[in-house]
PDB file of C-alpha atoms and ligand atoms in Angstrom:
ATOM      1  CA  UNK A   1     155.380 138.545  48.638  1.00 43.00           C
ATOM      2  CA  UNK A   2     158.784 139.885  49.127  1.00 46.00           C
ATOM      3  CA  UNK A   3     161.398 140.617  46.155  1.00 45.00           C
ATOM      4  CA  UNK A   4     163.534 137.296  47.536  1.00 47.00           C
ATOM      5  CA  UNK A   5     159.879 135.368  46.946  1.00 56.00           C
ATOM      6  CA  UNK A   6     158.942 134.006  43.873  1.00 71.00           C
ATOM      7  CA  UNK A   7     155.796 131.878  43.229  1.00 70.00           C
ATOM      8  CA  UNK A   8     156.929 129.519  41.585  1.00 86.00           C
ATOM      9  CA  UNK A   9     160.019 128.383  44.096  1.00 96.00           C
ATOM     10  CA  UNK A  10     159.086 125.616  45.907  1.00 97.00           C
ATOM     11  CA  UNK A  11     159.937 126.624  49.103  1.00 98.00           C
ATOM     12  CA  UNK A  12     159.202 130.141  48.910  1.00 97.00           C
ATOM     13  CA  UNK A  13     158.442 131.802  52.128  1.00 96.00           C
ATOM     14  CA  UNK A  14     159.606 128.701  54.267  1.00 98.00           C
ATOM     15  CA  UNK A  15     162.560 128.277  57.128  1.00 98.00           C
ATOM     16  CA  UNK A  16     164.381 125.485  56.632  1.00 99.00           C
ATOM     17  CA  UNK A  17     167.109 123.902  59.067  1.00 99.00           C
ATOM     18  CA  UNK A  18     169.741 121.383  57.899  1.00 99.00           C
ATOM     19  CA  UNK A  19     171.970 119.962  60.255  1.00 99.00           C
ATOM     20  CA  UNK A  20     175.093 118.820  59.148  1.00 98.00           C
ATOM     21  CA  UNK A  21     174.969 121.472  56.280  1.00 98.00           C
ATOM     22  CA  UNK A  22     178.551 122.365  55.571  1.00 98.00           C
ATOM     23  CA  UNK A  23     179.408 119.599  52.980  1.00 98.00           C
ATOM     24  CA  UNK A  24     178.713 117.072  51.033  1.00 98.00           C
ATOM     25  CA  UNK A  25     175.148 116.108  50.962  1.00 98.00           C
ATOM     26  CA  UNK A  26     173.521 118.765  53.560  1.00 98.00           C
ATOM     27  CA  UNK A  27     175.289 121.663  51.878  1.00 98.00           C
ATOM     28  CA  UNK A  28     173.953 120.962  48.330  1.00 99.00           C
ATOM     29  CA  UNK A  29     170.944 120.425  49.910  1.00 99.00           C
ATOM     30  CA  UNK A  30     171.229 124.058  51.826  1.00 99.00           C
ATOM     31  CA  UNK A  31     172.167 125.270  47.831  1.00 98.00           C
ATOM     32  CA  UNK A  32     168.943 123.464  46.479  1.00 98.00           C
ATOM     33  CA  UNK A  33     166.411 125.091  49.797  1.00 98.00           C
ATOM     34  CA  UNK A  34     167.545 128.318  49.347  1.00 98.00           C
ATOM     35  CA  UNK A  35     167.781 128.892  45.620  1.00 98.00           C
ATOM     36  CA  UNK A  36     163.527 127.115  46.013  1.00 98.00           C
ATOM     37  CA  UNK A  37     163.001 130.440  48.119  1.00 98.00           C
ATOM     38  CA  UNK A  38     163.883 128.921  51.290  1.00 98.00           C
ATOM     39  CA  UNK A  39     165.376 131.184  54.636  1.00 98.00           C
ATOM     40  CA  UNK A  40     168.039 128.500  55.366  1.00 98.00           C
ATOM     41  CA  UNK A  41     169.981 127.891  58.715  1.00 99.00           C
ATOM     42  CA  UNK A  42     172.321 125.226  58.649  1.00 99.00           C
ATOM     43  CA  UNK A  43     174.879 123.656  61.503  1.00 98.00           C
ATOM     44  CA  UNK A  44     177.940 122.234  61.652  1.00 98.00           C
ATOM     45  CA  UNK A  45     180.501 121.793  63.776  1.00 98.00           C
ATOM     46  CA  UNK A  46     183.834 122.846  62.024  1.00 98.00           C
ATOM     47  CA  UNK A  47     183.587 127.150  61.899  1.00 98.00           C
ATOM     48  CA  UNK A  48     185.721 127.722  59.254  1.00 98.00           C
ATOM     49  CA  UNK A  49     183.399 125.414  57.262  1.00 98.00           C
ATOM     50  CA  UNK A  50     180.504 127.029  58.094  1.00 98.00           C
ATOM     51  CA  UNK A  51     181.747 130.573  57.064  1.00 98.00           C
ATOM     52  CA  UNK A  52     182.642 129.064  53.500  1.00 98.00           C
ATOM     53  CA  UNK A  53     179.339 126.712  53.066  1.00 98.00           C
ATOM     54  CA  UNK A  54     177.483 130.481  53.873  1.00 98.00           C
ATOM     55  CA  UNK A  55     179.233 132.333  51.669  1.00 98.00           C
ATOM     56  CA  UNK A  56     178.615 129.916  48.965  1.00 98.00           C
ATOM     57  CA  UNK A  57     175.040 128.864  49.795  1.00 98.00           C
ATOM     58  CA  UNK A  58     173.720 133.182  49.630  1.00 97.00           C
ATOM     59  CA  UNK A  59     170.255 134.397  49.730  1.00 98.00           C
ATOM     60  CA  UNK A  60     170.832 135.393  53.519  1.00 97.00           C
ATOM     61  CA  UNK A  61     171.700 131.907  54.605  1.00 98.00           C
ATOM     62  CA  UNK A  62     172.703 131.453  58.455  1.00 98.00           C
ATOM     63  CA  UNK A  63     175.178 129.316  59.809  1.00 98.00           C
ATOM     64  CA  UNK A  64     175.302 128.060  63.942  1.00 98.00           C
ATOM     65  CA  UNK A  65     177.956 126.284  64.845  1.00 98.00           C
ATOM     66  CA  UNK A  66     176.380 123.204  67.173  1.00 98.00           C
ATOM     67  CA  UNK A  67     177.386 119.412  67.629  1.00 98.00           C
ATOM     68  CA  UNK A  68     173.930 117.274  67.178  1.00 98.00           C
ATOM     69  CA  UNK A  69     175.546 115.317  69.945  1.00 97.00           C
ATOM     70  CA  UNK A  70     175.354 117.841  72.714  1.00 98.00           C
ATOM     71  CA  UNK A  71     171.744 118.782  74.087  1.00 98.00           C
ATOM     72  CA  UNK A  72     173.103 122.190  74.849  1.00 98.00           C
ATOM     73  CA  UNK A  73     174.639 123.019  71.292  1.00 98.00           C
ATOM     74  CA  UNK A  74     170.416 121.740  69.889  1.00 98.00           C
ATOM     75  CA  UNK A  75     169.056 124.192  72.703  1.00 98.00           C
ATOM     76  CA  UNK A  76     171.446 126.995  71.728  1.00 98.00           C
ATOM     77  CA  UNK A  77     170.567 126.110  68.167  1.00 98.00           C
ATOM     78  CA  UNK A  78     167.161 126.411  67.785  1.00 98.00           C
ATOM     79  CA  UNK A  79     166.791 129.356  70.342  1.00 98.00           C
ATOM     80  CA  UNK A  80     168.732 131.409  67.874  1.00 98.00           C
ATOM     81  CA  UNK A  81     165.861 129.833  64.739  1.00 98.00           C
ATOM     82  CA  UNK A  82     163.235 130.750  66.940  1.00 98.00           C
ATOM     83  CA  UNK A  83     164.633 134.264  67.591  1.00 98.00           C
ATOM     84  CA  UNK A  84     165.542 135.138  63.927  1.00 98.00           C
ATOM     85  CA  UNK A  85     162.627 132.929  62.103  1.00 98.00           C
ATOM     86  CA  UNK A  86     160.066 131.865  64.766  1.00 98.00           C
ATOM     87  CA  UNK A  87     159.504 128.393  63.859  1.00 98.00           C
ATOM     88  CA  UNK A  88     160.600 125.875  61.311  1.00 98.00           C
ATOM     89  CA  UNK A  89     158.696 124.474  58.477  1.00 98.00           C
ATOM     90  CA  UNK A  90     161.674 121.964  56.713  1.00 99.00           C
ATOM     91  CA  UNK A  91     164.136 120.269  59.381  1.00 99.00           C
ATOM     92  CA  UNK A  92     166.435 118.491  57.550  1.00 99.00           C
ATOM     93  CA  UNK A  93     168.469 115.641  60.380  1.00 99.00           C
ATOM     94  CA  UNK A  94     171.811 115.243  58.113  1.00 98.00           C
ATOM     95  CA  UNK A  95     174.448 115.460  60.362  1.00 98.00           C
ATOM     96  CA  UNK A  96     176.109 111.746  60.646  1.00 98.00           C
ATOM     97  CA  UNK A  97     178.975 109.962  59.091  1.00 97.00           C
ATOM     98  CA  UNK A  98     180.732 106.859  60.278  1.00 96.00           C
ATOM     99  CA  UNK A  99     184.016 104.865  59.653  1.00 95.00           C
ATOM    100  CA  UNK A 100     184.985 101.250  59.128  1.00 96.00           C
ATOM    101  CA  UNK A 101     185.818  98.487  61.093  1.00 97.00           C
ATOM    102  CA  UNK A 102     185.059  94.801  60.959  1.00 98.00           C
ATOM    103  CA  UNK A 103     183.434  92.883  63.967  1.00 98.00           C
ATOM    104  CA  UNK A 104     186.514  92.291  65.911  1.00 98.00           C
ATOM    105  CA  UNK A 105     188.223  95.607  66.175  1.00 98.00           C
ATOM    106  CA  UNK A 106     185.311  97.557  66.740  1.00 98.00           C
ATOM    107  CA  UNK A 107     186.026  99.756  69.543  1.00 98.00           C
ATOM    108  CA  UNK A 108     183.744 101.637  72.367  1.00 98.00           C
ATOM    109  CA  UNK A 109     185.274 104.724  70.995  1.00 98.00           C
ATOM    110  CA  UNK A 110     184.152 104.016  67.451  1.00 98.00           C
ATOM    111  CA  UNK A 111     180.450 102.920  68.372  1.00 98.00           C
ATOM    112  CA  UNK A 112     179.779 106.267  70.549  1.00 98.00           C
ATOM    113  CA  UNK A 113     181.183 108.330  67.783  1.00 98.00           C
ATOM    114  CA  UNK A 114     178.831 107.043  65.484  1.00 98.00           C
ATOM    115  CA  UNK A 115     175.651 106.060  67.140  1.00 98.00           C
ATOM    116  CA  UNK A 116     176.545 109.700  68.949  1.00 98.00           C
ATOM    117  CA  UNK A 117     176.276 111.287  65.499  1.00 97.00           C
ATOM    118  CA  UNK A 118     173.664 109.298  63.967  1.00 98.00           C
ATOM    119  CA  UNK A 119     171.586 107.959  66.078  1.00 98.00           C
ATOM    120  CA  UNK A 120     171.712 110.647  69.477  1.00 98.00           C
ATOM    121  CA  UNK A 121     172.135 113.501  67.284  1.00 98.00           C
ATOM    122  CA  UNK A 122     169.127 112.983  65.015  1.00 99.00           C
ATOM    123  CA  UNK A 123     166.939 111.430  68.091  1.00 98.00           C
ATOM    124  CA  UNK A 124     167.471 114.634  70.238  1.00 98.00           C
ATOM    125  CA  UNK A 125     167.803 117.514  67.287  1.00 99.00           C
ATOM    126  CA  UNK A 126     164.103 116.336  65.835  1.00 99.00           C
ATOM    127  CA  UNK A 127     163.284 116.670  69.624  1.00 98.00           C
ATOM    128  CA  UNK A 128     164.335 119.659  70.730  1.00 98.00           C
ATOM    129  CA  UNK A 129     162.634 121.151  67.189  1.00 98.00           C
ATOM    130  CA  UNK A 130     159.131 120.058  68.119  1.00 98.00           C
ATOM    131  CA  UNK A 131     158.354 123.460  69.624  1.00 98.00           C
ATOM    132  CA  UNK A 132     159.151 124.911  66.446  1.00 98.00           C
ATOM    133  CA  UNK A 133     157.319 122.664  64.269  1.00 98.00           C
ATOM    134  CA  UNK A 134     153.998 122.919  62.823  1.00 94.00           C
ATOM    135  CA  UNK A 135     151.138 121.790  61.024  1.00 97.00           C
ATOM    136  CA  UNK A 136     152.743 121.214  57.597  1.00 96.00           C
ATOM    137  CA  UNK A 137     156.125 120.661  58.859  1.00 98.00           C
ATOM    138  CA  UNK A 138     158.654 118.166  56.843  1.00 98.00           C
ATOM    139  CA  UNK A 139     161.002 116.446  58.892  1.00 99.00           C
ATOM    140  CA  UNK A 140     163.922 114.436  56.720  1.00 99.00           C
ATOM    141  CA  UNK A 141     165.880 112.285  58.596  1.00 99.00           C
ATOM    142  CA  UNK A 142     169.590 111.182  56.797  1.00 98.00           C
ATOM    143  CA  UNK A 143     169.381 107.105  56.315  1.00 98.00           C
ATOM    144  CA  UNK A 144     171.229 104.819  54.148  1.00 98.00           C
ATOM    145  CA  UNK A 145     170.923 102.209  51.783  1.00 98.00           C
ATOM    146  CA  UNK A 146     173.616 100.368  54.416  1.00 98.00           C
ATOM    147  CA  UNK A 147     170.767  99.755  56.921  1.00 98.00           C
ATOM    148  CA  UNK A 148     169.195  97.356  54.312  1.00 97.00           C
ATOM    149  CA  UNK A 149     171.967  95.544  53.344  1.00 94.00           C
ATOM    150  CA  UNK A 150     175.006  93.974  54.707  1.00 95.00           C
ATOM    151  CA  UNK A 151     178.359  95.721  53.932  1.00 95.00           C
ATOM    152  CA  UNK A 152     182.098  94.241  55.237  1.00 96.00           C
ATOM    153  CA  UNK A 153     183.384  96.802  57.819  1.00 97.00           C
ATOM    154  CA  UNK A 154     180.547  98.750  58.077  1.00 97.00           C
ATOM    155  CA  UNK A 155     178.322  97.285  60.499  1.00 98.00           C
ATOM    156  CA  UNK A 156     178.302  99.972  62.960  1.00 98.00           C
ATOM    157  CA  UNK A 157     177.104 102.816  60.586  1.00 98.00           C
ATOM    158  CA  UNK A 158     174.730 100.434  59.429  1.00 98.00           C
ATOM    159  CA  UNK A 159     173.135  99.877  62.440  1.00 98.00           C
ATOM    160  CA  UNK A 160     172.834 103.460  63.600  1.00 98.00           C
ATOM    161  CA  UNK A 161     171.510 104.114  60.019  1.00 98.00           C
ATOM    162  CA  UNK A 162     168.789 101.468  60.683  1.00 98.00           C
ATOM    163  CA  UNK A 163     167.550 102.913  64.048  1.00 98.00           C
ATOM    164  CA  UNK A 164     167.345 106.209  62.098  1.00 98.00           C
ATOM    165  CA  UNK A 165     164.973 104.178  59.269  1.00 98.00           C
ATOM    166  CA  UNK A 166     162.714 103.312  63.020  1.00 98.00           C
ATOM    167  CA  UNK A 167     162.694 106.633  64.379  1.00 98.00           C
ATOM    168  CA  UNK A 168     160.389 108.304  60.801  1.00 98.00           C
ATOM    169  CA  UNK A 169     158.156 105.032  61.636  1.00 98.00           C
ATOM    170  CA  UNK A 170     157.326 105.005  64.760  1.00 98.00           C
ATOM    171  CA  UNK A 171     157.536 108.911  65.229  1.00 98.00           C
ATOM    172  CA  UNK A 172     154.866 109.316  62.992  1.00 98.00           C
ATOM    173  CA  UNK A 173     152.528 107.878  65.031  1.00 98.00           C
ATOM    174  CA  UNK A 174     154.266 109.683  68.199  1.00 98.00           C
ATOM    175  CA  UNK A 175     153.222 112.717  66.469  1.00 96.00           C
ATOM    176  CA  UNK A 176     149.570 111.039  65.452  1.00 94.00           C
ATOM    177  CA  UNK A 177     147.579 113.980  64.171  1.00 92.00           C
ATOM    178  CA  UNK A 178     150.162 116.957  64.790  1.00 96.00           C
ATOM    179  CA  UNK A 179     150.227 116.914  60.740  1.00 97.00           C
ATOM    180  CA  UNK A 180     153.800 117.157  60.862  1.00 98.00           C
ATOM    181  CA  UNK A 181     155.492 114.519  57.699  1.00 98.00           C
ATOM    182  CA  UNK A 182     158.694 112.582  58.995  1.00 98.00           C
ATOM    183  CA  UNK A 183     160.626 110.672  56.126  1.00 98.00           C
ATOM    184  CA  UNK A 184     163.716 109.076  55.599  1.00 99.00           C
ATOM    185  CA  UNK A 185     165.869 110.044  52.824  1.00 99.00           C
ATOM    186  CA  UNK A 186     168.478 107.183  52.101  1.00 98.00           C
ATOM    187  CA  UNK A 187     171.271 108.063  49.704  1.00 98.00           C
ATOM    188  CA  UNK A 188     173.174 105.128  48.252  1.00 98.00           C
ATOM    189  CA  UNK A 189     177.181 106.286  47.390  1.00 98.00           C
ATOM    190  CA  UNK A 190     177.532 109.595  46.759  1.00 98.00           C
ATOM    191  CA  UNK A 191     180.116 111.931  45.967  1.00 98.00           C
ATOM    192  CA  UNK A 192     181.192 113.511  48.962  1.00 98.00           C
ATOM    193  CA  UNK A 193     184.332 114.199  51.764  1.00 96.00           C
ATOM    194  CA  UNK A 194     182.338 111.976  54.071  1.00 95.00           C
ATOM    195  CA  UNK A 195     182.608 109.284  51.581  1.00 96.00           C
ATOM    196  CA  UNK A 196     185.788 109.413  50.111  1.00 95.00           C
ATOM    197  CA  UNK A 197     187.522 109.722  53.216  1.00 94.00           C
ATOM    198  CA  UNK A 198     186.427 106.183  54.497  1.00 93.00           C
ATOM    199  CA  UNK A 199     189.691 105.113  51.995  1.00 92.00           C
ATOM    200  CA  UNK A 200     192.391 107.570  53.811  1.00 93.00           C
ATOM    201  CA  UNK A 201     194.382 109.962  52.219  1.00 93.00           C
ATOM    202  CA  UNK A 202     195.511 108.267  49.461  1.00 95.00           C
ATOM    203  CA  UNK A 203     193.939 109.719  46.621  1.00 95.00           C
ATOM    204  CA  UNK A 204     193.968 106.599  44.157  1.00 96.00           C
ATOM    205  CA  UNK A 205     192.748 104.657  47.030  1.00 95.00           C
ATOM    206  CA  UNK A 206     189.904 107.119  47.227  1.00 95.00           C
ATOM    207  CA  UNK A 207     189.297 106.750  43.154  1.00 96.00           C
ATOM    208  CA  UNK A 208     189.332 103.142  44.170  1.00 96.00           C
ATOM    209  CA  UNK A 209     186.360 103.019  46.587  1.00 95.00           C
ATOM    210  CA  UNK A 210     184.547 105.066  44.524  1.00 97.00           C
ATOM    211  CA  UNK A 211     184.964 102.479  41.522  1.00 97.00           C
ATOM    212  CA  UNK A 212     183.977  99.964  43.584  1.00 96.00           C
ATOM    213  CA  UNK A 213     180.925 101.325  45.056  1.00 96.00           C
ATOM    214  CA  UNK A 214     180.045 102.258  41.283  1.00 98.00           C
ATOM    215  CA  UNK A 215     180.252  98.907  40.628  1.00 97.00           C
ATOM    216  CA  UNK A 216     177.555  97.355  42.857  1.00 95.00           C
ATOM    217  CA  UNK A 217     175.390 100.373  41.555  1.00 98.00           C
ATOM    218  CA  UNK A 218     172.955  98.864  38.713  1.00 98.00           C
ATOM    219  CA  UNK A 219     172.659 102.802  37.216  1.00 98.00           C
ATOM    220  CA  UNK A 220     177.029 102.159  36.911  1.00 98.00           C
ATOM    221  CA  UNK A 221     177.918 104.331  39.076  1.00 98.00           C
ATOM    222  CA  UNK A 222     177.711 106.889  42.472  1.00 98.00           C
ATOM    223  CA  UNK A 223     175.305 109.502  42.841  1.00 98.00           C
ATOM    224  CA  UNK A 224     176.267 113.315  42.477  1.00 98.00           C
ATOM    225  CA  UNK A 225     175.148 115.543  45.744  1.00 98.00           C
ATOM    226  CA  UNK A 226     172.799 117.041  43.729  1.00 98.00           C
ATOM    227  CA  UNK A 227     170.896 114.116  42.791  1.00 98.00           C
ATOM    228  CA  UNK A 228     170.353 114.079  46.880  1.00 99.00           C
ATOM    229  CA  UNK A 229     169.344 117.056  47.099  1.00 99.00           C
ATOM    230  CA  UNK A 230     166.293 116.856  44.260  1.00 98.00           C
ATOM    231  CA  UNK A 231     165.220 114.088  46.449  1.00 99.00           C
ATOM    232  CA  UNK A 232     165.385 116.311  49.565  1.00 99.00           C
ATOM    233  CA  UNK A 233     163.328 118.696  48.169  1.00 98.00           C
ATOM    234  CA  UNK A 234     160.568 116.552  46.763  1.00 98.00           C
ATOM    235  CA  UNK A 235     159.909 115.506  51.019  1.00 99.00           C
ATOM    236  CA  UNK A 236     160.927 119.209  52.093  1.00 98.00           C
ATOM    237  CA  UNK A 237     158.098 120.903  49.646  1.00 98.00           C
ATOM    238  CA  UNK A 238     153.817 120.519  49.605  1.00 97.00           C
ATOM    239  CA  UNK A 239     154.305 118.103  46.536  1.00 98.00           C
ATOM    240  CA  UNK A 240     155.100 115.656  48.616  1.00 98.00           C
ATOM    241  CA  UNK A 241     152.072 116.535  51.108  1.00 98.00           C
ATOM    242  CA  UNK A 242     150.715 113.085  51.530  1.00 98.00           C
ATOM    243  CA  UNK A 243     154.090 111.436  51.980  1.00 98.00           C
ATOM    244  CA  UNK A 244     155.051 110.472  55.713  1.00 98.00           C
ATOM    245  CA  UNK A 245     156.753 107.856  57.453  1.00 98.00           C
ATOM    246  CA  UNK A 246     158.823 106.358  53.534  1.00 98.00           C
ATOM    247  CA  UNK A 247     162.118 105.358  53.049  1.00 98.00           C
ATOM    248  CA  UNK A 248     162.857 107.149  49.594  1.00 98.00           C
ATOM    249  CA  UNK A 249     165.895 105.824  48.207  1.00 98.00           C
ATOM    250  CA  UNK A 250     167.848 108.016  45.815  1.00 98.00           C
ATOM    251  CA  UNK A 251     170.630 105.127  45.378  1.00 98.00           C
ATOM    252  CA  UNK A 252     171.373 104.119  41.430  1.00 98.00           C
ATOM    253  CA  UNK A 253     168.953 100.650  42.550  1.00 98.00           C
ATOM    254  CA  UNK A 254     171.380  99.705  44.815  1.00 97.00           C
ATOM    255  CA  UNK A 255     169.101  98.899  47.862  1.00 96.00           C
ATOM    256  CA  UNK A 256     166.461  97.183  45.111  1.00 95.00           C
ATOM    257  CA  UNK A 257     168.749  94.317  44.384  1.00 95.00           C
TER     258      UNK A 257
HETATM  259  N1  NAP B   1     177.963 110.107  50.932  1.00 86.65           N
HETATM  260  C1  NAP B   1     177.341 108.934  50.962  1.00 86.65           C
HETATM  261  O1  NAP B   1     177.632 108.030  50.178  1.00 86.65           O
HETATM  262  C2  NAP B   1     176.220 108.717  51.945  1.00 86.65           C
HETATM  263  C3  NAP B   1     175.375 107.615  51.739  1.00 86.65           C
HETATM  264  C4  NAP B   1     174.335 107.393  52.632  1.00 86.65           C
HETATM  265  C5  NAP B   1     174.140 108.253  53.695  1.00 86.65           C
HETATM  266  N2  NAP B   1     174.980 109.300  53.891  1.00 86.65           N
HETATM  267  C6  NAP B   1     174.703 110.194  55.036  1.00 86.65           C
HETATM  268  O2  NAP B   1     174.516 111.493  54.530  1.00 86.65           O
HETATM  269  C7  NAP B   1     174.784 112.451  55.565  1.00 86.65           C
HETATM  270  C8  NAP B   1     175.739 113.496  55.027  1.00 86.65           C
HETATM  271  O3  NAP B   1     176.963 112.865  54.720  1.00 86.65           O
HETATM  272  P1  NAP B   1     177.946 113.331  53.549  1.00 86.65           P
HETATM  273  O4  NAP B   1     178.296 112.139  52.775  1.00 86.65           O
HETATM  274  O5  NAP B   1     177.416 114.538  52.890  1.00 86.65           O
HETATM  275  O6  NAP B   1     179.243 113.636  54.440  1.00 86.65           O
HETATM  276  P2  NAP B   1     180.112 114.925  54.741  1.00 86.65           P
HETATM  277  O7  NAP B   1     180.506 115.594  53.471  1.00 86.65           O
HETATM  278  O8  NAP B   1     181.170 114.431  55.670  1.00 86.65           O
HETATM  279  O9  NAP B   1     179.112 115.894  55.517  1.00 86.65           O
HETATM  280  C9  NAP B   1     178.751 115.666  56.866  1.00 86.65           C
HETATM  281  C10 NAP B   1     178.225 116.958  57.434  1.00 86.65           C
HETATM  282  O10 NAP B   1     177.761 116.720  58.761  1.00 86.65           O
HETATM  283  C11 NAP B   1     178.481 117.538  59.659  1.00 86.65           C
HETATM  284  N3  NAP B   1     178.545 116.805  60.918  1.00 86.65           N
HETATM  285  C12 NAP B   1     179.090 115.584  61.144  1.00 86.65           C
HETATM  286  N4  NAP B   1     178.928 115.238  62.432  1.00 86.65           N
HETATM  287  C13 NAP B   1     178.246 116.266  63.018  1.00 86.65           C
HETATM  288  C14 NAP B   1     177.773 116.515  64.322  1.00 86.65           C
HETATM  289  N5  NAP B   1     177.969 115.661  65.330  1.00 86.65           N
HETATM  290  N6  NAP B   1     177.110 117.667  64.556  1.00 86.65           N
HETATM  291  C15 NAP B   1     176.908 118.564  63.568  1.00 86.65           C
HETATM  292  N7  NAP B   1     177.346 118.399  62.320  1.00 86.65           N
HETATM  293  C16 NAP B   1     178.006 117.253  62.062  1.00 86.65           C
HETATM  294  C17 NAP B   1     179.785 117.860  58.969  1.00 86.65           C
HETATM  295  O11 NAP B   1     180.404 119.045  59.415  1.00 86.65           O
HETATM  296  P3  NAP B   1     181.453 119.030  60.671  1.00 86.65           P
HETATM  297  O12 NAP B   1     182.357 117.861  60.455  1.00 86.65           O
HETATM  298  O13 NAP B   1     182.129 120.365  60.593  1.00 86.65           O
HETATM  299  O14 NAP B   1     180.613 118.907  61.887  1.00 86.65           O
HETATM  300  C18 NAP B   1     179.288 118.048  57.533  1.00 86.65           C
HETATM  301  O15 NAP B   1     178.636 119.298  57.401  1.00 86.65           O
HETATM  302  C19 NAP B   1     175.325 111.644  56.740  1.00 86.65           C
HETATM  303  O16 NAP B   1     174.279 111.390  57.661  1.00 86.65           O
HETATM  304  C20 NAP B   1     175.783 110.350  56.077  1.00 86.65           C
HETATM  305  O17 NAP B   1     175.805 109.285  56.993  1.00 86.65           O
HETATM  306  C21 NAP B   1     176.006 109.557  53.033  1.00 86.65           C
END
């Protein structure tokens, strides 16, 4: 055991990618992993944000700049993991986001950002990690409480957030017997750029959304990043060893109702 390992972190001694890891939900979640004992690489595609989420994530976190969209951004990605770390034992599918846009003015544009994102992105980075992944291995994949329910304007995220929900189920038994866990973590509103910045600028219509979205919450009210991330590392860690193929919502009820 090292001097960074502690036995009673939860993730001591493990490598643990998060895409998407910057802001928001994946960089608490990087926070959480690496304070557990966890080496922690996360990805994003902005490099200014990177350099800040590393600085403020420590214990020797790495940061690789890579679009889940492009193939050659995963292959450059997890070359450099399996260099530094040699496999991967949490792989956390975040990346994602979406906008909104009622059926009507939905344009191509729009629907290949997001299913690009969501739906390519996670498809091809849990992939492209399968080398890297063994016996043991949690995969997370980012859903939503949106893919169970309808929502005005939103029906493009909510799609791609559905297909996510089918990838953990019918990868598990793709991966029959490899022992690896794949589980969907679906957060209802949280507390985050991605989410405030559906209202615009505006930061009163920002408070706005948010009020609203507390309001169809039965706990009263949005969920804080960190609340995600507890959930996060309940899949990522061995208590959780007999858990594969679940949507586990961490959404105030929202989805129950
Ligand atoms: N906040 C909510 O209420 C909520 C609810 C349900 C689900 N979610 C899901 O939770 C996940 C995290 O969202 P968030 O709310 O934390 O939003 P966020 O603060 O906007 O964070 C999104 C992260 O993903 C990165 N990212 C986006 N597209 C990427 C791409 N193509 N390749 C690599 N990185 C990419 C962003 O960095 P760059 O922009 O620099 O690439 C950033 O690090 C998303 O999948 C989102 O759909 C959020």
């Amino acid at each position: 055991m090292t001097d960074t390992q502690n036995s009673s972190q939860r993730l001591g001694g493990k490598v643990a990618v998060i895409t998407g890891g910057t802001t928001g939900i994946g960089l608490a979640t990087a926070k959480r992993f690496a304070a557990e004992g966890a080496r922690v690489f996360i990805t994003g595609r902005r490099p200014e944000a990177l350099n800040s989420a590393i600085a403020e994530i420590g214990h020797g976190a790495s940061g690789i700049q890579a679009d889940s969209a492009n193939l050659a951004d995963l292959d450059r990605l997890f070359a450099r993991v399996k260099a530094d770390a040699g496999r991967i034992d949490v792989l956390f599918a975040n990346a994602g986001g979406g906008s909104m846009l009622p059926l009507g003015a939905i344009t191509e544009e729009q629907f290949d950002d997001t299913f690009n994102r969501n739906v390519r992105g996670v498809l091809f980075t849990v992939q492209k990690a399968l080398p890297l992944l063994g016996k043991g291995a949690s995969v997370i994949l980012t859903g939503s409480t949106t893919s169970s329910t309808g929502t005005a304007a939103f029906s493009v995220y909510s799609a791609s957030k559905a297909a996510v929900r089918n990838f953990a189920r019918s990868w598990i038994l793709d991966l029959k017997e490899r022992g690896i866990r794949i589980n969907t973590l679906s957060p209802g509103p949280t507390e985050t750029p991605g989410l405030v910045e559906l209202a615009g600028d505006d930061k009163a219509q920002q408070q706005g959304l948010l009020d609203y979205m507390a309001s169809l919450v039965p706990l009263g009210r949005v969920g804080h990043v960190d609340e995600i991330a507890n959930a996060a590392l309940f899949l990522a860690s061995d208590e959780s060893s007999f858990v594969t193929g679940i949507e586990l919502f961490a959404d105030g009820g929202q989805a129950q109702v």
